[in-house]
Short mmCIF file of N, CA and C in Angstrom, two decimals:
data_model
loop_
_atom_site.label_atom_id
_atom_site.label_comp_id
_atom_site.label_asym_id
_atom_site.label_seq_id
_atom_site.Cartn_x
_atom_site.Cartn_y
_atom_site.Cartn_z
N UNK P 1 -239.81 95.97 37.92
CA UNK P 1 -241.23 95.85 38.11
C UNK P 1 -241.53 96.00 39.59
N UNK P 2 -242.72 96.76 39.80
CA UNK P 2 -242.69 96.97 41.34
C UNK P 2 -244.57 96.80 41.54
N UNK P 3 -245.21 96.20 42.60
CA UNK P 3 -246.77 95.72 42.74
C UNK P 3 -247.13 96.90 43.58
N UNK P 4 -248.02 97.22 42.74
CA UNK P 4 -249.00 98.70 43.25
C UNK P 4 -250.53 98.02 43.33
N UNK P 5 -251.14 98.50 44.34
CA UNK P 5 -252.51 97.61 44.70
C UNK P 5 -252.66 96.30 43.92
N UNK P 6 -252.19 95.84 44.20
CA UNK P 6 -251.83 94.09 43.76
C UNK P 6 -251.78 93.99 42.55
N UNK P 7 -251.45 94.97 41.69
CA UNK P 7 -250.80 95.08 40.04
C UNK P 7 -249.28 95.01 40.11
N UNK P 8 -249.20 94.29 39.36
CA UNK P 8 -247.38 94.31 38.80
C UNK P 8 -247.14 95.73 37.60
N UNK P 9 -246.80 96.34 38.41
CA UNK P 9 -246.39 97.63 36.66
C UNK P 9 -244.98 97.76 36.77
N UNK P 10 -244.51 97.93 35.17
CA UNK P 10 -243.49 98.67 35.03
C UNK P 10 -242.65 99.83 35.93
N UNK P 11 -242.01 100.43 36.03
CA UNK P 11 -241.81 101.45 36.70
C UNK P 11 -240.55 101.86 35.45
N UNK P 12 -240.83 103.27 34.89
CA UNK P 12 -239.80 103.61 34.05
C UNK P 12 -238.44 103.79 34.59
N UNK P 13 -237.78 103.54 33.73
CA UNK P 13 -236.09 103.90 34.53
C UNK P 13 -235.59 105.47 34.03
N UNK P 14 -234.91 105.47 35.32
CA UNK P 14 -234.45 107.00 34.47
C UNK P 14 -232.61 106.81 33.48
N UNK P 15 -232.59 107.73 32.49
CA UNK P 15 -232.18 107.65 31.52
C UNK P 15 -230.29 107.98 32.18
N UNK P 16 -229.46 107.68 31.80
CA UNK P 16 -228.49 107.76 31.95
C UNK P 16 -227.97 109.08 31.13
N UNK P 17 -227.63 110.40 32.01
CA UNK P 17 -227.34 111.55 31.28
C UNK P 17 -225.39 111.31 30.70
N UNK P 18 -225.08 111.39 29.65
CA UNK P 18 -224.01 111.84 29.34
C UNK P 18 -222.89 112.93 29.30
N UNK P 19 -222.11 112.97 29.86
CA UNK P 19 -221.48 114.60 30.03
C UNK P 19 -220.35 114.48 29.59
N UNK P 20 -219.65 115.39 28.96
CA UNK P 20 -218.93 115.64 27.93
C UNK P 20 -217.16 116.53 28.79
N UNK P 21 -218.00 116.63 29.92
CA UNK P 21 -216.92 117.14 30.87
C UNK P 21 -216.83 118.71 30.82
N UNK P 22 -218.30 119.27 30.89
CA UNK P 22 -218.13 120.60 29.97
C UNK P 22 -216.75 121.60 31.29
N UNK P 23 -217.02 123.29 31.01
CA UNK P 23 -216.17 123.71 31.73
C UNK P 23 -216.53 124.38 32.82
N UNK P 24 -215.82 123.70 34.07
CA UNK P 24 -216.43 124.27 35.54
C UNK P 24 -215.93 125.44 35.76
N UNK P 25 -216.40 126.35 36.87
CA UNK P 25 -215.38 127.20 37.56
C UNK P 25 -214.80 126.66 38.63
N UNK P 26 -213.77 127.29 38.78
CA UNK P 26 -212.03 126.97 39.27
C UNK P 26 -213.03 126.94 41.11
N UNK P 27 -213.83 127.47 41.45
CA UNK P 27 -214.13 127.64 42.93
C UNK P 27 -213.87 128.55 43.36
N UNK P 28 -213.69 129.98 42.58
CA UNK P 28 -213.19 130.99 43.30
C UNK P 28 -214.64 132.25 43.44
N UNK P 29 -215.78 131.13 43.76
CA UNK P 29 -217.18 132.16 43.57
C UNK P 29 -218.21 131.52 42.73
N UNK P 30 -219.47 132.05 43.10
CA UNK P 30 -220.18 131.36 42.44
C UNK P 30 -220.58 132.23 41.11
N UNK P 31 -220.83 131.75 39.91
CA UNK P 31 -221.22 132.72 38.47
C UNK P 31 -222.45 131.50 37.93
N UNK P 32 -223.30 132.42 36.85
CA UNK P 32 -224.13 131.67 36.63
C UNK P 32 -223.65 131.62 34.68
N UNK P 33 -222.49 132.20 34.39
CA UNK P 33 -222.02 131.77 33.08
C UNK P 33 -220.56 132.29 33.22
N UNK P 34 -220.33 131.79 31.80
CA UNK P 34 -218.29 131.87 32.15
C UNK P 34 -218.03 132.53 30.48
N UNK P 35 -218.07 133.48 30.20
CA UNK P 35 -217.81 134.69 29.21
C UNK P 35 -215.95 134.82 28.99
N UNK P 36 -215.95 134.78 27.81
CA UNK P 36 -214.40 135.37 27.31
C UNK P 36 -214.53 136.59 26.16
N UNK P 37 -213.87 137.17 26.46
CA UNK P 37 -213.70 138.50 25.07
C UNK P 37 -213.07 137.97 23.80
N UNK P 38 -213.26 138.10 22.45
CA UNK P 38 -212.58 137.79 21.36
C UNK P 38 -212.63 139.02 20.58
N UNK P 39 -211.36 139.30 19.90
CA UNK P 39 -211.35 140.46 19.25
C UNK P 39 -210.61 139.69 17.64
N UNK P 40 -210.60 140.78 16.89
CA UNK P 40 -209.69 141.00 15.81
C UNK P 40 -209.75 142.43 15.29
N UNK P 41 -209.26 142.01 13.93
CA UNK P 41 -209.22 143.88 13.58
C UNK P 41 -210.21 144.48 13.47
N UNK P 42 -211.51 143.86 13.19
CA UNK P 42 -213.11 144.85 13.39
C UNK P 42 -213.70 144.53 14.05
N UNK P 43 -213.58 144.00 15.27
CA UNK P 43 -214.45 143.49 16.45
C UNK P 43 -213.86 143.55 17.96
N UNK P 44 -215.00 143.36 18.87
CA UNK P 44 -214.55 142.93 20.15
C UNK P 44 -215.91 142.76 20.73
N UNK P 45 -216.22 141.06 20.86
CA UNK P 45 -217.07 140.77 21.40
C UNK P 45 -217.26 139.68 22.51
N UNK P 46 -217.94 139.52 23.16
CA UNK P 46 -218.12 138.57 24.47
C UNK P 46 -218.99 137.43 23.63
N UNK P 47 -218.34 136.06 24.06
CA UNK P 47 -218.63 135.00 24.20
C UNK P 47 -218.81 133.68 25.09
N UNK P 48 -220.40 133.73 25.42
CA UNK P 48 -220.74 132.98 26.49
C UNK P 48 -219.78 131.20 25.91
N UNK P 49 -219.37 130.57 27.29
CA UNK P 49 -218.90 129.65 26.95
C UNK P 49 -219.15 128.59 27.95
N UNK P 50 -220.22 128.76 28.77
CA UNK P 50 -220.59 128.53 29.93
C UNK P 50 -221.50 126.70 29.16
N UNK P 51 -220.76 125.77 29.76
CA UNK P 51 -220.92 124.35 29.97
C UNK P 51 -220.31 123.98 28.35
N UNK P 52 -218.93 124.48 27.85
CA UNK P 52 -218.67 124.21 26.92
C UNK P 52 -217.56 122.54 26.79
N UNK P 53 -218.28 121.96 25.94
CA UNK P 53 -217.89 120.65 26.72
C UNK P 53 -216.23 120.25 25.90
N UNK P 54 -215.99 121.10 24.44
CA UNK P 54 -214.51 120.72 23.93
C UNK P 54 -214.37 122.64 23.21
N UNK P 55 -213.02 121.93 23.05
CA UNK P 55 -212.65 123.24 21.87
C UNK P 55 -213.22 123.51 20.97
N UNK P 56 -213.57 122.30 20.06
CA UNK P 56 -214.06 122.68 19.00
C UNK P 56 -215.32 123.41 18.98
N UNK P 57 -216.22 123.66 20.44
CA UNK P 57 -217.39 124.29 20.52
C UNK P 57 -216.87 125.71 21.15
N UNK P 58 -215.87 125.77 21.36
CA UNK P 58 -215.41 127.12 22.09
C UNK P 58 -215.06 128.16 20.75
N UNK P 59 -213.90 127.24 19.56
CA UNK P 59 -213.60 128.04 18.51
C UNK P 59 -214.92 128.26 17.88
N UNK P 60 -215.78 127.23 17.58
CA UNK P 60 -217.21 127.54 17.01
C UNK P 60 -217.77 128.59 17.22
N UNK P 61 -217.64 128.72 18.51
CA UNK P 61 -218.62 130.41 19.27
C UNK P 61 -217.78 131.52 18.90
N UNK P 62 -216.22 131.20 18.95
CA UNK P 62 -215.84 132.37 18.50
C UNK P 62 -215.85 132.48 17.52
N UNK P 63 -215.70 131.79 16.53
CA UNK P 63 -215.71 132.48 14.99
C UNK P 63 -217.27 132.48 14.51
N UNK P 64 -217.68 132.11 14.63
CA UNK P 64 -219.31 132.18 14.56
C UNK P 64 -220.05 133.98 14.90
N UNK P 65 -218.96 134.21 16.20
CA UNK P 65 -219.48 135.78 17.28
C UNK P 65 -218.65 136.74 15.83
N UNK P 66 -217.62 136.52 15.75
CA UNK P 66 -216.96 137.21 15.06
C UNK P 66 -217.39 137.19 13.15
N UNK P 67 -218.12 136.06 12.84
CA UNK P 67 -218.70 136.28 11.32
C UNK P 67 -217.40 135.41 10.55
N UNK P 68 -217.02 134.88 10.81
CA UNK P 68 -216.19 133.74 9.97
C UNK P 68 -216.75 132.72 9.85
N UNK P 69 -216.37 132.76 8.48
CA UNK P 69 -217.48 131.45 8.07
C UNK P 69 -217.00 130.62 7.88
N UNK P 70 -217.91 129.05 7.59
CA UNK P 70 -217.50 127.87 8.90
C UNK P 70 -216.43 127.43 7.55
N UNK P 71 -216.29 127.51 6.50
CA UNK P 71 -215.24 127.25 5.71
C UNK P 71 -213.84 127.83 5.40
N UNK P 72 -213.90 129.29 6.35
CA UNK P 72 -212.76 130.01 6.45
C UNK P 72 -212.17 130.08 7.81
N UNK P 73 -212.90 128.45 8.33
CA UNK P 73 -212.10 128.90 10.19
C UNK P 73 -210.79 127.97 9.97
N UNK P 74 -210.31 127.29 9.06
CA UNK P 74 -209.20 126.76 8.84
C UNK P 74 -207.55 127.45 8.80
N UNK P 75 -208.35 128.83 8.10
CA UNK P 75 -207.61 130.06 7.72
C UNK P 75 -207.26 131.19 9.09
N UNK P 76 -208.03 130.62 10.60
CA UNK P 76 -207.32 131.69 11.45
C UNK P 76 -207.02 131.04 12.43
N UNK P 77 -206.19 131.37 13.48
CA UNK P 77 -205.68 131.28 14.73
C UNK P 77 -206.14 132.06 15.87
N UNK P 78 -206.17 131.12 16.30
CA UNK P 78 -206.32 132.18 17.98
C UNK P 78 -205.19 132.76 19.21
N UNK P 79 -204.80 133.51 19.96
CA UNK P 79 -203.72 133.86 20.31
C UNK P 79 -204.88 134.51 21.86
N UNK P 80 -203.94 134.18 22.70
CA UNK P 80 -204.12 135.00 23.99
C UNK P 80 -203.67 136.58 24.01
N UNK P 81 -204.47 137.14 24.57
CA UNK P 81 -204.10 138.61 24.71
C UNK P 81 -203.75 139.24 25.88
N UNK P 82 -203.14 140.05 26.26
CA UNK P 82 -202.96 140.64 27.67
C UNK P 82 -204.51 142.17 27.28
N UNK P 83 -204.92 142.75 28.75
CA UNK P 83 -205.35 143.89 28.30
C UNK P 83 -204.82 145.12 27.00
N UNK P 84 -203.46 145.07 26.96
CA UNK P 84 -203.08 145.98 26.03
C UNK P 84 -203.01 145.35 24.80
N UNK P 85 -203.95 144.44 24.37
CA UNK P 85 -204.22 143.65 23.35
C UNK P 85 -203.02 142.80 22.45
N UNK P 86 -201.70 143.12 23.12
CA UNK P 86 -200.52 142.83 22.89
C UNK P 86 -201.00 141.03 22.86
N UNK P 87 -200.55 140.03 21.95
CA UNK P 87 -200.69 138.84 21.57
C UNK P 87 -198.99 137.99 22.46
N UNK P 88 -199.73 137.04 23.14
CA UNK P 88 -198.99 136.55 24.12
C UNK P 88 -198.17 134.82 23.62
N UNK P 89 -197.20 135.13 22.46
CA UNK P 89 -196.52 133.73 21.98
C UNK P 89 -197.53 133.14 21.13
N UNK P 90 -197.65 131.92 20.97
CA UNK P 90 -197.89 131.52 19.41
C UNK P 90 -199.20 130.83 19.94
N UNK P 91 -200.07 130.76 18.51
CA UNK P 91 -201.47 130.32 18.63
C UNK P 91 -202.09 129.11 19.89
N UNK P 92 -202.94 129.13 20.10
CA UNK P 92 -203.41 128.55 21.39
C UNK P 92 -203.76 127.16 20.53
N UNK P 93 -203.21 125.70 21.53
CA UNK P 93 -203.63 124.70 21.03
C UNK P 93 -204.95 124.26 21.86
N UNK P 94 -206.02 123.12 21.23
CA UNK P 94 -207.08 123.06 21.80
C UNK P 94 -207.16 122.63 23.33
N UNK P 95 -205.70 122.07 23.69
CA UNK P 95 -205.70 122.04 24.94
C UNK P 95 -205.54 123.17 25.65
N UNK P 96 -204.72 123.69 25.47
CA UNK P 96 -204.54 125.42 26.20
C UNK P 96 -205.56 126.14 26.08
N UNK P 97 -206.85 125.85 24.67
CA UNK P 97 -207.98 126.63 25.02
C UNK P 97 -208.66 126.01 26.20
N UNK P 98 -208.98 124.86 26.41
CA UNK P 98 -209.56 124.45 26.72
C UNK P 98 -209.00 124.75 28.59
N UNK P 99 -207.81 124.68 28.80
CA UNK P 99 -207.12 124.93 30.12
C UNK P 99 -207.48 126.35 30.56
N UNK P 100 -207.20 127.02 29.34
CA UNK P 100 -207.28 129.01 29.86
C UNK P 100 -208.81 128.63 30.17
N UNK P 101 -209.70 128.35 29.17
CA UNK P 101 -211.30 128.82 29.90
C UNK P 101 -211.64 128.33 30.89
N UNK P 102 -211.14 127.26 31.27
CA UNK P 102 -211.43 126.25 32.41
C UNK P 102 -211.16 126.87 33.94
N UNK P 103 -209.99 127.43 33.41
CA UNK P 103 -209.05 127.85 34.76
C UNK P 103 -209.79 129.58 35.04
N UNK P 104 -209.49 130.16 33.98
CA UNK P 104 -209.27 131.43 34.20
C UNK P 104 -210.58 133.17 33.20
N UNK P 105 -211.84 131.94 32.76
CA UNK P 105 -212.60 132.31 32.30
C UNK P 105 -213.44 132.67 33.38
N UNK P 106 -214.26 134.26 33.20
CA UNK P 106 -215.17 134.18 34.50
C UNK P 106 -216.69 135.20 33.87
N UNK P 107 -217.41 135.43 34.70
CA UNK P 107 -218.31 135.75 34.35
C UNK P 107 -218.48 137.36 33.77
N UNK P 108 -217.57 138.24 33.75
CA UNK P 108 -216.95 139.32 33.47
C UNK P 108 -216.58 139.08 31.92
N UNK P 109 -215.77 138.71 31.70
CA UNK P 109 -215.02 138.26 30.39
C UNK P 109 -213.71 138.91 30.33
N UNK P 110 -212.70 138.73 31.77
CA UNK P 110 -211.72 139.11 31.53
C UNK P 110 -210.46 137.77 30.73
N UNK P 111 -211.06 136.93 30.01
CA UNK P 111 -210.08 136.22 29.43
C UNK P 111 -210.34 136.68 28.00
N UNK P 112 -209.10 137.25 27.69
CA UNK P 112 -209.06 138.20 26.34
C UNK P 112 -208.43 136.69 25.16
N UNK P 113 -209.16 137.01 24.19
CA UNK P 113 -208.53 135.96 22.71
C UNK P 113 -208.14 136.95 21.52
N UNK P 114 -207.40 136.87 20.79
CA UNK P 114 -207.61 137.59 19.34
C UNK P 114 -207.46 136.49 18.52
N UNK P 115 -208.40 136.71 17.19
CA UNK P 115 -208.42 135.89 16.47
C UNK P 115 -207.79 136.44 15.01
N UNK P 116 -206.99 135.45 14.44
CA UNK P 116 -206.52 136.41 13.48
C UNK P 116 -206.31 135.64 12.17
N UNK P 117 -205.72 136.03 11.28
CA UNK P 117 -206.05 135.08 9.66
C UNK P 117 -204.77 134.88 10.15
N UNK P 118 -204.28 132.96 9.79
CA UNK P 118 -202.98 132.21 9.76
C UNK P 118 -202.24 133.30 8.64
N UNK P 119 -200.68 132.95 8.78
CA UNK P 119 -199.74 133.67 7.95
C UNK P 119 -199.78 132.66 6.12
N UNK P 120 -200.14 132.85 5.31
CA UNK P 120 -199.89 132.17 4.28
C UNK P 120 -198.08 132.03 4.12
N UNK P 121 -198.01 130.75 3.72
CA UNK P 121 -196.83 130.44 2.84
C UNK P 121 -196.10 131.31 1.67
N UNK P 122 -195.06 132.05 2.00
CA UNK P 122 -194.77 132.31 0.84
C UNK P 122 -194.58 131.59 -0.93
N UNK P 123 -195.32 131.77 -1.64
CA UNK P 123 -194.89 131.16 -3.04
C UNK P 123 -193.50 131.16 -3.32
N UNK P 124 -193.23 129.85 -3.89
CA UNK P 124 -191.51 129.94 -4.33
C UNK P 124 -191.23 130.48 -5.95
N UNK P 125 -190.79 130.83 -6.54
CA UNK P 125 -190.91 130.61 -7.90
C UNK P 125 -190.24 130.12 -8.32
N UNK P 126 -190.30 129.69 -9.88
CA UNK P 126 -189.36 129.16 -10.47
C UNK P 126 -189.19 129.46 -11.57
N UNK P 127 -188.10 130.81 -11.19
CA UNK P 127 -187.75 131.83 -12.06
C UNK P 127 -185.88 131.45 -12.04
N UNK P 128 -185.44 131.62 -13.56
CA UNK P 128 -184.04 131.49 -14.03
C UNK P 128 -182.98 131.55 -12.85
N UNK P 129 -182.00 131.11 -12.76
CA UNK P 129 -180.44 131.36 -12.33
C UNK P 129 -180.39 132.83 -12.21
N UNK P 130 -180.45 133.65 -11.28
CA UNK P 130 -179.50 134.42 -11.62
C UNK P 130 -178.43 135.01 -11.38
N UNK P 131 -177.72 135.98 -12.01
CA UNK P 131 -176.34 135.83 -12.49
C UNK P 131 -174.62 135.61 -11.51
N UNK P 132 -174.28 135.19 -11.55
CA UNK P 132 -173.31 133.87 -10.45
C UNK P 132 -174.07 133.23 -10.03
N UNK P 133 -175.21 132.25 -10.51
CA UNK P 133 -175.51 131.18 -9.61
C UNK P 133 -175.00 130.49 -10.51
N UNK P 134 -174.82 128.97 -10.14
CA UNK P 134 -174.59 127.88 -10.86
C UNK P 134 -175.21 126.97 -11.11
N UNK P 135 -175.69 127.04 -12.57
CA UNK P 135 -176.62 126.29 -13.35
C UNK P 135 -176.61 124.66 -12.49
N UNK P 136 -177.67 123.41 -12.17
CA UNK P 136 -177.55 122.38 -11.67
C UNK P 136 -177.02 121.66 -12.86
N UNK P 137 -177.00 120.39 -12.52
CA UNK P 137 -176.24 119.55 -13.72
C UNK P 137 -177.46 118.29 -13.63
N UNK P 138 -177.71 117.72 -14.53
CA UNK P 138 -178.80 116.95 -14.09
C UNK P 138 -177.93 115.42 -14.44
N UNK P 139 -177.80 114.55 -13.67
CA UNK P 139 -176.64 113.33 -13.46
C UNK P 139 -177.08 112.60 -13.72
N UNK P 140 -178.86 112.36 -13.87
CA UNK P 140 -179.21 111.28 -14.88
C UNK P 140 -179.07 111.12 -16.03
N UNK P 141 -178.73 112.10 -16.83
CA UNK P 141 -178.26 111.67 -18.43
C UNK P 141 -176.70 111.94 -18.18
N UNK P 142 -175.60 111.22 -17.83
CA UNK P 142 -174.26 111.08 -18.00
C UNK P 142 -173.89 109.84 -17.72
#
């Protein structure tokens, strides 16, 4: 409370902003957004990612840019790319996304992603012995 011509008023407070820690640039220049490329087999598009505060809003933009729908993003992976679109070791975890855009995302969009459908499990079957294998013995009835 603060006395303005001999009134006591309120004085509003200001609101406490929350931040999520979105993603800065590294200091190597100033940009006014931070863009990455995402491709797969029918696409290649730029995705602003500029004050993205986790992964899960980074994969959002990309599969969202790319048309995967929000019940089939379970079904792909993401992988770093070099320019020759060559895929650089095994899928990116949300920390490593979150490190590559942080570090090395810029206003260009030279941080390349491909996004791609996970490998399914092969089915096993359970089809007969066959011939020289040896039948199991089942040791609960003896």
């Amino acid at each position: 409370m603060h006395m303005y011509d001999g009134y006591i008023r309120d004085v509003p407070q200001a609101q406490p902003t929350i931040n999520a820690s979105p993603i800065k640039f590294d200091g190597q220049g100033s940009h006014d957004r931070l863009i990455i490329t995402v491709t797969n087999d029918e696409n290649d598009v730029t995705v602003d990612i500029t004050g993205a505060g986790d992964a899960a809003f980074i994969r959002n933009c990309m599969f969202s840019k790319l048309r995967i729908t929000d019940g089939d993003y379970k079904n792909h992976q993401i992988y770093r790319v070099k320019p020759g679109q060559a895929v650089l070791g095994d899928p990116v975890t949300d920390d490593q996304l979150m490190k590559y855009c942080g570090t090395r995302a810029d206003a260009k969009g030279t941080l390349k992603f491909r996004v791609q459908r996970a490998p399914t499990a092969p089915v096993l079957s359970q089809s007969a012995p066959t011939h020289g294998a040896t039948p199991s013995t089942d040791l609960t009835a003896l």
